[in-house]
PDB file of C-alpha atoms and ligand atoms in Angstrom:
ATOM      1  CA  UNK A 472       0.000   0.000   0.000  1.00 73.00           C
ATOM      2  CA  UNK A 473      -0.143   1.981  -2.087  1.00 89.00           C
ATOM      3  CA  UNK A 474      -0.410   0.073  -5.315  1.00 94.00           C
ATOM      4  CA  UNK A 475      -0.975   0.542  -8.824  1.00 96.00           C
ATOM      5  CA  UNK A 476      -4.359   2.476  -8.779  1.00 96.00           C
ATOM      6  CA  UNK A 477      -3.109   4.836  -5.827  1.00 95.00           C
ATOM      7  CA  UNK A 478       0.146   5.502  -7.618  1.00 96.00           C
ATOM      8  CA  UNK A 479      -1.765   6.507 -10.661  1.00 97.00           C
ATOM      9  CA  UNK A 480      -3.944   8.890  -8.476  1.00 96.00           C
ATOM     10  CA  UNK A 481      -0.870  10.795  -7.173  1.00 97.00           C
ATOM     11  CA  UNK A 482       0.341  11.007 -10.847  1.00 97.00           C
ATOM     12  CA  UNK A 483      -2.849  12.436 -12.303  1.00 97.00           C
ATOM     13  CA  UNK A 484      -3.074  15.108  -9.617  1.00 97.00           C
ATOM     14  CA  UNK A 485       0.749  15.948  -9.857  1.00 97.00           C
ATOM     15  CA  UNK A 486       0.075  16.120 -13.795  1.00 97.00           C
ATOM     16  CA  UNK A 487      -3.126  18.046 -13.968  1.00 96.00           C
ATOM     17  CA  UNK A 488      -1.784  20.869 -11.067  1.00 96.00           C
ATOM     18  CA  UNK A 489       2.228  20.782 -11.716  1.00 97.00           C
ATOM     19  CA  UNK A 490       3.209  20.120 -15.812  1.00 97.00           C
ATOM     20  CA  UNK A 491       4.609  22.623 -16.923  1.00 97.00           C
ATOM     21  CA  UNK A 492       5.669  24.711 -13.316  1.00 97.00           C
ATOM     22  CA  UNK A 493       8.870  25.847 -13.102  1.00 97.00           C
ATOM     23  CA  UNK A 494      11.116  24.389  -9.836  1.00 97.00           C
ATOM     24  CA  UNK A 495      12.476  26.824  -7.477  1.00 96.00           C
ATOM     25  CA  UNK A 496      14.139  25.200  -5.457  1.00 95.00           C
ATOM     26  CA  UNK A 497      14.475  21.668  -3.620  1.00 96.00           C
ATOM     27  CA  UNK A 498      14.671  21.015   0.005  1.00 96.00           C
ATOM     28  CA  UNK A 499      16.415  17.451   1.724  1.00 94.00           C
ATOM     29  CA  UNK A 500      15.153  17.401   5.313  1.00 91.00           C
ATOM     30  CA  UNK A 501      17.438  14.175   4.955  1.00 87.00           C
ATOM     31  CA  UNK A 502      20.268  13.065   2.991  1.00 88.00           C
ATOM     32  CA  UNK A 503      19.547   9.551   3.303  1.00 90.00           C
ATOM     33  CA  UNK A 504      16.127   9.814   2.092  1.00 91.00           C
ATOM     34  CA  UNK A 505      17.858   9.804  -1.828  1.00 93.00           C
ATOM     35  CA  UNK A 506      19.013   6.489  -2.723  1.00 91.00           C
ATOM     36  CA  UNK A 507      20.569   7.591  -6.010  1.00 94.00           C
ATOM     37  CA  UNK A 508      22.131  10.947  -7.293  1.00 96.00           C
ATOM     38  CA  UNK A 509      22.140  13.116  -4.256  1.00 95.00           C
ATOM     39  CA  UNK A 510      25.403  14.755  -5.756  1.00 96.00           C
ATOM     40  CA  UNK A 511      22.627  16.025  -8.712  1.00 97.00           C
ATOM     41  CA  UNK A 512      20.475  17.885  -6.528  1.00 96.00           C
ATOM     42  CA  UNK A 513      21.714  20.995  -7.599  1.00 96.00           C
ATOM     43  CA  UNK A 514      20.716  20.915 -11.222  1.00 97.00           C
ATOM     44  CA  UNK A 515      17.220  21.099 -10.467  1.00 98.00           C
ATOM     45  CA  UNK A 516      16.407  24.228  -9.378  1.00 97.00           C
ATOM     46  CA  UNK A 517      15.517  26.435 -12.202  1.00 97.00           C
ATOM     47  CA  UNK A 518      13.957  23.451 -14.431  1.00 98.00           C
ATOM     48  CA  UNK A 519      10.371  22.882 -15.268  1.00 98.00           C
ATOM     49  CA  UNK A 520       8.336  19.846 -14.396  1.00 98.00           C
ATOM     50  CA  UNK A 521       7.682  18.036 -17.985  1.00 97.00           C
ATOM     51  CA  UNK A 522       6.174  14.891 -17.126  1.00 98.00           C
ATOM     52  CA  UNK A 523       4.677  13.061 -14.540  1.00 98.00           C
ATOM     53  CA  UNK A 524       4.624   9.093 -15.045  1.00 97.00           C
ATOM     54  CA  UNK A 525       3.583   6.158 -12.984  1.00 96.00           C
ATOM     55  CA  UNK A 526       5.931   2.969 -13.072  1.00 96.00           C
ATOM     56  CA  UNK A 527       4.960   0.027 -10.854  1.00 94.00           C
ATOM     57  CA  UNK A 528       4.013   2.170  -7.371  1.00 92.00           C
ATOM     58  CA  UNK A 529       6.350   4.647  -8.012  1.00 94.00           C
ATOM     59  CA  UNK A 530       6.120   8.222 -10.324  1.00 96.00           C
ATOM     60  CA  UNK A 531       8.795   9.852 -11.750  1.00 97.00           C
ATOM     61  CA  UNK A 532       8.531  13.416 -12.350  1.00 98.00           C
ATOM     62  CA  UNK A 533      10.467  14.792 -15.599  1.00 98.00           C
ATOM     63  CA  UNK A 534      12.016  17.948 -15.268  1.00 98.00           C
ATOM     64  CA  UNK A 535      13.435  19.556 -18.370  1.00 98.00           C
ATOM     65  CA  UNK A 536      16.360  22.618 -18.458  1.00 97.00           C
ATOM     66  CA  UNK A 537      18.588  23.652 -21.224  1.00 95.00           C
ATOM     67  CA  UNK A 538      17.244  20.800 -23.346  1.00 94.00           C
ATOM     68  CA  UNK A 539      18.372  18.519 -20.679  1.00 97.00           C
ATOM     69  CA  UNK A 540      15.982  16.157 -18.366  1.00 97.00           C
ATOM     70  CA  UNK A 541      16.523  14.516 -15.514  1.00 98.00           C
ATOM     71  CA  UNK A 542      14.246  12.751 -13.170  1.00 98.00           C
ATOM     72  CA  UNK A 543      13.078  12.754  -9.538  1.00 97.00           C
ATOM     73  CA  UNK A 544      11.577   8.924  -8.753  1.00 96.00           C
ATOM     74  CA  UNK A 545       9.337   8.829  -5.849  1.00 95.00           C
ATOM     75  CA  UNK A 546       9.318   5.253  -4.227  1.00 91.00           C
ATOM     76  CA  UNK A 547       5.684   5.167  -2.527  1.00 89.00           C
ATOM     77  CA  UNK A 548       5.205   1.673  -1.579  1.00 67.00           C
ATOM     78  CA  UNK A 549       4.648   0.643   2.189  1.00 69.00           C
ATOM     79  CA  UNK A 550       4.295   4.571   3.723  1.00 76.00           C
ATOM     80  CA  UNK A 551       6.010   6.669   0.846  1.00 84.00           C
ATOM     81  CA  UNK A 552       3.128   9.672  -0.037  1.00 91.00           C
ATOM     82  CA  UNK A 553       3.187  12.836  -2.096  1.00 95.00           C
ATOM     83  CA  UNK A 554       1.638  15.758  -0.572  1.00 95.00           C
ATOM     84  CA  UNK A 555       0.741  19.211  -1.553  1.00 96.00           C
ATOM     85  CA  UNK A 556       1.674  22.163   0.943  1.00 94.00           C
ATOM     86  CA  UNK A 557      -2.227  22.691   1.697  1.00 91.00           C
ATOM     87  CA  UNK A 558      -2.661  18.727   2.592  1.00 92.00           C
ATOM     88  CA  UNK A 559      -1.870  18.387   7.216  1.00 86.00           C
ATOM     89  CA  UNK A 560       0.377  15.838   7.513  1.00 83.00           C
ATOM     90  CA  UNK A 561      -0.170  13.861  10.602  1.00 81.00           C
ATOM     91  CA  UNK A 562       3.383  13.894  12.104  1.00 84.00           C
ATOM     92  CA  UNK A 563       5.287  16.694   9.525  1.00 85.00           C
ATOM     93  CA  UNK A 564       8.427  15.643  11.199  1.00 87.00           C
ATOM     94  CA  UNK A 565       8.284  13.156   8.243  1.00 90.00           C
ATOM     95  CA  UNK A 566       8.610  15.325   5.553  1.00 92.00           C
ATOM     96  CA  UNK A 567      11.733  14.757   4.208  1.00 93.00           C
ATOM     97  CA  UNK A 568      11.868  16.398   0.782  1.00 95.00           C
ATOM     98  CA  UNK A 569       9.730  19.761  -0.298  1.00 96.00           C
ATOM     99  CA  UNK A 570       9.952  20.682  -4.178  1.00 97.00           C
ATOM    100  CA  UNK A 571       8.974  24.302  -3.785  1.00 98.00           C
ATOM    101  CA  UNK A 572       6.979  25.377  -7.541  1.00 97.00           C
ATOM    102  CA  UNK A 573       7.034  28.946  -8.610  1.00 93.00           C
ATOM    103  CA  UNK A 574       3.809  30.344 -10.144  1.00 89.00           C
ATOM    104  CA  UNK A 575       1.657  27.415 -10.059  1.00 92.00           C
ATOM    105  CA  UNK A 576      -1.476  26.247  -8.559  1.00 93.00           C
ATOM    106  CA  UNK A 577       0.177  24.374  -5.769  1.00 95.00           C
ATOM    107  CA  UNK A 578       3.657  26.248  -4.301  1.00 96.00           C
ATOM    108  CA  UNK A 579       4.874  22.756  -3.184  1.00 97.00           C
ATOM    109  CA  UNK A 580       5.066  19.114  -3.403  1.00 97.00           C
ATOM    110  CA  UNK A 581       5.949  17.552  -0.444  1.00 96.00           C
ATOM    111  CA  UNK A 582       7.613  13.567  -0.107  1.00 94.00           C
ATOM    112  CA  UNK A 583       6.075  12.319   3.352  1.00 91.00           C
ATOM    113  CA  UNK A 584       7.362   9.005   4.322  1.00 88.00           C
ATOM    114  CA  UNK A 585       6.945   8.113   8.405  1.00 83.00           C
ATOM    115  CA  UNK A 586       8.856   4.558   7.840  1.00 76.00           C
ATOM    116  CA  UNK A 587      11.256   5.067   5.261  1.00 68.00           C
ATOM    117  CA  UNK A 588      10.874   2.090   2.947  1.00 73.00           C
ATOM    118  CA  UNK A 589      10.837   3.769   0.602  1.00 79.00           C
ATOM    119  CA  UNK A 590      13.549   6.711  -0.768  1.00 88.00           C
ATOM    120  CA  UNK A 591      13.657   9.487  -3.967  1.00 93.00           C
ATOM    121  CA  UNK A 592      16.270   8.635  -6.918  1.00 96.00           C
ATOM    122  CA  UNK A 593      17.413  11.205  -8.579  1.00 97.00           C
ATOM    123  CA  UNK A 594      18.415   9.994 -11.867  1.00 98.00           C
ATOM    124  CA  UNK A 595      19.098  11.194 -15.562  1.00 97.00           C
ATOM    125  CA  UNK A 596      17.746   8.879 -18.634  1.00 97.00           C
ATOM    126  CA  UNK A 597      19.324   6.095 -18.610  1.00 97.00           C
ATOM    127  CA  UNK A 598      19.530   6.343 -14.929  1.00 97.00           C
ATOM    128  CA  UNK A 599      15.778   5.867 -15.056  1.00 97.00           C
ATOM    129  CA  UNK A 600      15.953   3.314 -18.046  1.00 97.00           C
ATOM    130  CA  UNK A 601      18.254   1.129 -15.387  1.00 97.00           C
ATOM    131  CA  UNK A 602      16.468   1.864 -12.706  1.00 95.00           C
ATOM    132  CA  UNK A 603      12.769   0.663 -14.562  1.00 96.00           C
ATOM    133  CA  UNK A 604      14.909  -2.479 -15.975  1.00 95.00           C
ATOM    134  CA  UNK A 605      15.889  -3.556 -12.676  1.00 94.00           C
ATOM    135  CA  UNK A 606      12.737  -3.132 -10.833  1.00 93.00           C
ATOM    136  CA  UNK A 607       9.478  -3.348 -12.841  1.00 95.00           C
ATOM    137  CA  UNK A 608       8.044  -6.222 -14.870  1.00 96.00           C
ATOM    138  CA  UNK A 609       5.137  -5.983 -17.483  1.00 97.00           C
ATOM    139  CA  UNK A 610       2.872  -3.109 -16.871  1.00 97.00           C
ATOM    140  CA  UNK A 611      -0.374  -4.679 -16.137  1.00 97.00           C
ATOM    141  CA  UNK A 612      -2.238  -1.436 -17.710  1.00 96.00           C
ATOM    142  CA  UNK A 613       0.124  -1.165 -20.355  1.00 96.00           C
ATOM    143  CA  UNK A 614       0.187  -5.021 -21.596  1.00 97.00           C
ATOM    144  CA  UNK A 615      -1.918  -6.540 -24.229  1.00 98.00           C
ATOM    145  CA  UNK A 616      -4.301 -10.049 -23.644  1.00 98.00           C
ATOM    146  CA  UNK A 617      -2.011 -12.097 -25.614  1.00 98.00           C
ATOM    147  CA  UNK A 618       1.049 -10.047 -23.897  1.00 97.00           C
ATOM    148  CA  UNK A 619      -0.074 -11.001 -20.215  1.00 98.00           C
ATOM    149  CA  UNK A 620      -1.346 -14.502 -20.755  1.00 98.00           C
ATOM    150  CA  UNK A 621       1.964 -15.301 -22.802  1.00 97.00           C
ATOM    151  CA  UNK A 622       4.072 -14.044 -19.530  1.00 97.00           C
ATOM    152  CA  UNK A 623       2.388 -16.224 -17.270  1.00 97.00           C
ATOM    153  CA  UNK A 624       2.425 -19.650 -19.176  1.00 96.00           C
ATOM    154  CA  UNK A 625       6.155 -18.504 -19.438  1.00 96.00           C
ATOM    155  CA  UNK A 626       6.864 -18.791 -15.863  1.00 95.00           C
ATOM    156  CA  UNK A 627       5.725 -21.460 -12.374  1.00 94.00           C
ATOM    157  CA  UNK A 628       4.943 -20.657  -9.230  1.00 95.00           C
ATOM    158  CA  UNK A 629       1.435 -19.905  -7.007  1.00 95.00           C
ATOM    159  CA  UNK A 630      -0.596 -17.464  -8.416  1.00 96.00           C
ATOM    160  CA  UNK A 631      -0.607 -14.975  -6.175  1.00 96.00           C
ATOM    161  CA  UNK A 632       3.056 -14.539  -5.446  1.00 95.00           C
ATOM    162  CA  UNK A 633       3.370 -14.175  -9.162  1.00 96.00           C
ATOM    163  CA  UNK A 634       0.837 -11.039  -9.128  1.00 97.00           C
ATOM    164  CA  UNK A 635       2.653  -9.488  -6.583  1.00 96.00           C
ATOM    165  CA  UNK A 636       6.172 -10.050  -8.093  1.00 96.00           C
ATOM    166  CA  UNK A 637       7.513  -6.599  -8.948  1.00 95.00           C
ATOM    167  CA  UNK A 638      10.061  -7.848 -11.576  1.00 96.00           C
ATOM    168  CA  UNK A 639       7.557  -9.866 -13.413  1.00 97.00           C
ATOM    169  CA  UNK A 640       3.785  -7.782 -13.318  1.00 97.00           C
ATOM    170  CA  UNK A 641       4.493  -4.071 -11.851  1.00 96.00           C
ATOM    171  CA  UNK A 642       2.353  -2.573  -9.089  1.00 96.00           C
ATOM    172  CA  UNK A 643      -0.036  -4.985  -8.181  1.00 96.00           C
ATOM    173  CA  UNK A 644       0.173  -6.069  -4.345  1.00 94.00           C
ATOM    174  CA  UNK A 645      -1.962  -7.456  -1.644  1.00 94.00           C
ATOM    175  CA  UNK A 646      -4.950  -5.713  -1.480  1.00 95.00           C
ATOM    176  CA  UNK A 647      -5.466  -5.668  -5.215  1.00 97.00           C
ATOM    177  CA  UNK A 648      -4.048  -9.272  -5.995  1.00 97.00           C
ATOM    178  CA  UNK A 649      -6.999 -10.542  -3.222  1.00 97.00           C
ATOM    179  CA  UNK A 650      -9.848  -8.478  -5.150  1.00 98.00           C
ATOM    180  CA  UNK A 651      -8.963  -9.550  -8.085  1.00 98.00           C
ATOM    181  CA  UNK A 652      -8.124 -13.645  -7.803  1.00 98.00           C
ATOM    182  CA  UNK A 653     -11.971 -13.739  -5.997  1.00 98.00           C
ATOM    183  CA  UNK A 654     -13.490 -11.639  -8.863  1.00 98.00           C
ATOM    184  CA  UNK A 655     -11.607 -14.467 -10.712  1.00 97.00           C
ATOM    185  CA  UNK A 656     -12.624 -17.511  -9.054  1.00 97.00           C
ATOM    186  CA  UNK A 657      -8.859 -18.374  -8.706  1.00 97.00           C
ATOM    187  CA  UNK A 658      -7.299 -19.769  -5.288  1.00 96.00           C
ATOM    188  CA  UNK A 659      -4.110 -18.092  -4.270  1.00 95.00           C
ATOM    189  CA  UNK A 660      -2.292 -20.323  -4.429  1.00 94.00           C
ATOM    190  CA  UNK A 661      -2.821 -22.102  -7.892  1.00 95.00           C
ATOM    191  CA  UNK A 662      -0.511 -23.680  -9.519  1.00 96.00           C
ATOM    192  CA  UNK A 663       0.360 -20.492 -12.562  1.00 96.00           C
ATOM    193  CA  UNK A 664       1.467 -23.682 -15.257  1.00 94.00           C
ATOM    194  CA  UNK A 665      -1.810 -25.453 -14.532  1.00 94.00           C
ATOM    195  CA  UNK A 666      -4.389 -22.516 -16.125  1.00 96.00           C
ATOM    196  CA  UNK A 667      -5.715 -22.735 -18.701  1.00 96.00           C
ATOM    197  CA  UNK A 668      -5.609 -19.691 -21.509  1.00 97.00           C
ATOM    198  CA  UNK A 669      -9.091 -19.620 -21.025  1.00 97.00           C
ATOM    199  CA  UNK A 670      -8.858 -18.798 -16.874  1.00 97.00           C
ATOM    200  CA  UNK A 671      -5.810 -16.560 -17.471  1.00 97.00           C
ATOM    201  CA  UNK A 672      -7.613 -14.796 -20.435  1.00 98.00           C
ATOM    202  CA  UNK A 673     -10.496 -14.055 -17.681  1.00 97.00           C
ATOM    203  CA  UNK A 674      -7.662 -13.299 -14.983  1.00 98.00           C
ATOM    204  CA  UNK A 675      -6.591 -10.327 -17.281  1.00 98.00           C
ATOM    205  CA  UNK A 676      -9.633  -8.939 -18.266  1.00 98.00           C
ATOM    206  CA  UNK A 677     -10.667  -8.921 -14.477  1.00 98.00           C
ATOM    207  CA  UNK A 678      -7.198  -7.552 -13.157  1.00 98.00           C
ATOM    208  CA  UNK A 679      -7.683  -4.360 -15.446  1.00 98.00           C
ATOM    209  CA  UNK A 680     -11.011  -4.211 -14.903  1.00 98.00           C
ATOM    210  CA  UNK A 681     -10.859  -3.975 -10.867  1.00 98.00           C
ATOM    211  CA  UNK A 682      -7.191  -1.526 -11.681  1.00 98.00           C
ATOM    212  CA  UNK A 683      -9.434   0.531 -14.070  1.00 98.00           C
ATOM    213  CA  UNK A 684     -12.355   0.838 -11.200  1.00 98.00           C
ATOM    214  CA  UNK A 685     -10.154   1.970  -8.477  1.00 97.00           C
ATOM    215  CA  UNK A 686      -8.558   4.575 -10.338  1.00 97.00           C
ATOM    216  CA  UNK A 687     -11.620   6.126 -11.139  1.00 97.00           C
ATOM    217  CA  UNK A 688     -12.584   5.446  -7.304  1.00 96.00           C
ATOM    218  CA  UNK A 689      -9.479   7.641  -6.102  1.00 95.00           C
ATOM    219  CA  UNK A 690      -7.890   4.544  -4.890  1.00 94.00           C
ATOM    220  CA  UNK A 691      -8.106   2.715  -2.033  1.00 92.00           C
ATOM    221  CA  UNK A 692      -7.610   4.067   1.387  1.00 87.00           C
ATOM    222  CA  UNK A 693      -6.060   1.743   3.782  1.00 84.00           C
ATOM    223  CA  UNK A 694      -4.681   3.109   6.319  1.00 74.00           C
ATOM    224  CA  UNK A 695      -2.425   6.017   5.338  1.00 74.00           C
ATOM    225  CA  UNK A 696      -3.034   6.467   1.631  1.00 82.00           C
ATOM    226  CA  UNK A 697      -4.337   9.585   1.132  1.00 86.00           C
ATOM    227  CA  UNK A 698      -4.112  11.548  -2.525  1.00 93.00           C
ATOM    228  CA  UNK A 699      -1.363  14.275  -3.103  1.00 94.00           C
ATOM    229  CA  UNK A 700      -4.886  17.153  -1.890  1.00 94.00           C
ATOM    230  CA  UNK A 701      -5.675  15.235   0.823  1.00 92.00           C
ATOM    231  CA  UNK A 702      -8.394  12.744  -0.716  1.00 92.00           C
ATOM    232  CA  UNK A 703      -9.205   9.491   0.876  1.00 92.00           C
ATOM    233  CA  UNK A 704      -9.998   6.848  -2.436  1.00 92.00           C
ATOM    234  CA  UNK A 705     -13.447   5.254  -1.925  1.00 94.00           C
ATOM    235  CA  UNK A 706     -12.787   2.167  -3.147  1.00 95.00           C
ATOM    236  CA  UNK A 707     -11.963   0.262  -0.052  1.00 94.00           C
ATOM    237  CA  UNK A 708     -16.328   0.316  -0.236  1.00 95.00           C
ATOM    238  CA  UNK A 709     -16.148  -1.899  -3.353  1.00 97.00           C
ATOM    239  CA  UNK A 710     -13.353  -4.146  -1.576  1.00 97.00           C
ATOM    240  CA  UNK A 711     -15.470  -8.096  -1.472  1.00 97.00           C
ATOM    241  CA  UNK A 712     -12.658 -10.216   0.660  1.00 97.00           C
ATOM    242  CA  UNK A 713      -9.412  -7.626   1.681  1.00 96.00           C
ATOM    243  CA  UNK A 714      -9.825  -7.556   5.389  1.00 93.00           C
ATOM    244  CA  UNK A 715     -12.873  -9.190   5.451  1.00 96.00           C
ATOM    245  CA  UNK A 716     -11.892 -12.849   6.992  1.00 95.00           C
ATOM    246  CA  UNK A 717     -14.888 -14.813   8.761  1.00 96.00           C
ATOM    247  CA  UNK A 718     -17.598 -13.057   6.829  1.00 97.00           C
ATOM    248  CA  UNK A 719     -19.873 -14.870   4.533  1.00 98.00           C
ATOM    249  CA  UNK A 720     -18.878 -14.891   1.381  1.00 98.00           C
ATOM    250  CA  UNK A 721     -20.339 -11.886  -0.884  1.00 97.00           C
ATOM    251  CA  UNK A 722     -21.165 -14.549  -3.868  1.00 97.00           C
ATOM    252  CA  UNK A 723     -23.799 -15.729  -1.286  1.00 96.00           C
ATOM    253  CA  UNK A 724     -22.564 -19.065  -2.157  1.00 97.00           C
ATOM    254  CA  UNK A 725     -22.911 -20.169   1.837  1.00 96.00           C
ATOM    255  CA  UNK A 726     -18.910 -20.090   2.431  1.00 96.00           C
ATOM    256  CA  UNK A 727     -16.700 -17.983   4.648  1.00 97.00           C
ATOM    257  CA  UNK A 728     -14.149 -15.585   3.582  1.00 97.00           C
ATOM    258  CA  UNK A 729     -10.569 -17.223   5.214  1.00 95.00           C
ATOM    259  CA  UNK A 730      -7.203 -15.460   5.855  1.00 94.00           C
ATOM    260  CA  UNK A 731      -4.325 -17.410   5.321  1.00 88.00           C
ATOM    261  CA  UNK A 732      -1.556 -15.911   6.800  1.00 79.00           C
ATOM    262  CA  UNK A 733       1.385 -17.149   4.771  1.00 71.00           C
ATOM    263  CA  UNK A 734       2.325 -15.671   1.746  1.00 63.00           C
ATOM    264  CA  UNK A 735       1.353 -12.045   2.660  1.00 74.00           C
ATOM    265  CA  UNK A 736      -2.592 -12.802   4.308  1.00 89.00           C
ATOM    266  CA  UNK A 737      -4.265 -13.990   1.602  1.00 94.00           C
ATOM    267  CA  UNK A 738      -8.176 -13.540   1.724  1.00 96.00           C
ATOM    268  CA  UNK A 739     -10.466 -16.044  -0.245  1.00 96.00           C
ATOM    269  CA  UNK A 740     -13.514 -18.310  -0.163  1.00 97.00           C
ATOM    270  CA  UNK A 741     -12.687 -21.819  -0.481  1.00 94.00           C
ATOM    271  CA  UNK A 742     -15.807 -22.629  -2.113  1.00 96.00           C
ATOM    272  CA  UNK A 743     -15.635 -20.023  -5.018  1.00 97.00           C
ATOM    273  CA  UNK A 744     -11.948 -20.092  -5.489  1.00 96.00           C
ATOM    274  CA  UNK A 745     -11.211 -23.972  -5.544  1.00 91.00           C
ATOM    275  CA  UNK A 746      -8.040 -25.103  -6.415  1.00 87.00           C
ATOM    276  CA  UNK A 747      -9.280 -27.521  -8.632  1.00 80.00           C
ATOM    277  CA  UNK A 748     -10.698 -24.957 -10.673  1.00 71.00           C
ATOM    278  CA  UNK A 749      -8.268 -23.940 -13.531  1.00 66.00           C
ATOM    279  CA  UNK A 750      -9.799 -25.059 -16.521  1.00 66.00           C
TER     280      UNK A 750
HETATM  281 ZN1   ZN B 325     -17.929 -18.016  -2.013  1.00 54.65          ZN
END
């Protein structure tokens, strides 16, 4: 937490408020808050923000001078967020990076991270090329039917480890990979080689369906995600088994929803998601 959809949230805001604002200047609270580049910092101030881009659960914000661009990657997974000046921040000790914007509709961006999993990169191009390479697989939102389904009769494993592998599908994590294996009818732990194209044709369509959905719903907010102004996503409502262990089973189909704690809590209903089901 956050994931894909919430990642995407914090990029559309930064997008539709930021592109295009001239830098002023950058404040570290925190050297060791940059994992990569911190000898850069200087260049920045003085260029203009030219893109804003999810990857995985992280965005990278493009900033262009003298016909040169460079990158600042935000890490948000676990407790990393992205917060304009007018959003509180519950403990502002933990504001360890401030991009201060001249003439633009928000005079800072904030990186707020209590925990410090994750850290700020800054990189160049193919800084950022390496650093993608290393880190992110297929883009679930990005990759095709044929794309997706070819990637996963390509590799072994359980099924939901292999969601929530970074380095093979990008962004998707626990709360999603649970909402979308019940929408699926597929147990967690299902053998990936034993689907058929037919189940991992469905798995796709439903995966960008439920991505697509909480997007549009802001994201969900679990705990501390809350969107760059502030906004809680509403789509922990539409959540049908995250969290929701011992409570009948939404499909009405007379089961329980179960938490199995290994492998990251995964919550399904035995009866709708059997592992004999992958034809
Ligand atoms: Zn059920």
């Amino acid at each position: 937490m956050p994931e894909l959809p919430e990642a995407e949230v914090v990029a559309g805001q930064i997008r539709s408020r930021l592109l295009g604002a001239p830098l002023g200047d950058v404040w570290v609270g925190r050297a060791d808050i940059v994992r990569e580049g911190f000898s850069t910092l200087s260049w920045y101030p003085g260029a203009s923000l030219q893109s804003v881009e999810r990857f995985g659960k992280s965005v990278a914000l493009g900033f262009v001078k003298d016909k040169v661009c460079r990158y600042v990657v935000a890490e948000l997974g676990m407790t990393g967020l992205l917060l304009f000046q007018s959003t509180p921040t519950k403990h502002p000790q933990h504001v360890h990076v401030k991009m201060l914007f001249e003439d633009a509709r928000e005079p800072e961006l904030r990186y707020w991270n209590p925990r410090r999993f994750g850290r700020l990169s800054l990189l160049d191009r193919a800084g950022l090329d390496r650093y993608l390479a290393r880190r992110f697989g297929l883009d679930p939102l990005a990759a095709s039917q044929q794309d997706f389904v070819e990637l996963l009769q390509s590799r072994r494993g359980r099924l939901k480890s292999l969601l929530m592998h970074q380095q093979v599908i990008a962004g998707i994590g626990n709360i999603y990979a649970n909402e979308i294996l019940f929408r699926a009818g597929l147990h967690p732990q299902a053998q990936v080689s034993r689907l058929s194209v037919g189940k991992l044709e469905k798995l796709y369509q439903i995966m960008c369906a439920v991505l697509h959905e909480a997007i549009a719903c802001g994201g969900s907010s679990v705990r501390d995600f809350f969107a760059p102004d502030g906004t809680e996503g509403q789509y922990k409502q539409r959540h049908l088994v995250y969290g929701k262990a011992g409570q009948p089973c939404p499909n009405h189909c007379g089961g329980i929803i179960r938490r199995f704690q290994r492998e990251r809590s995964a919550y399904f209903c035995l009866r709708c998601q059997s592992l004999r089901s992958t034809k």
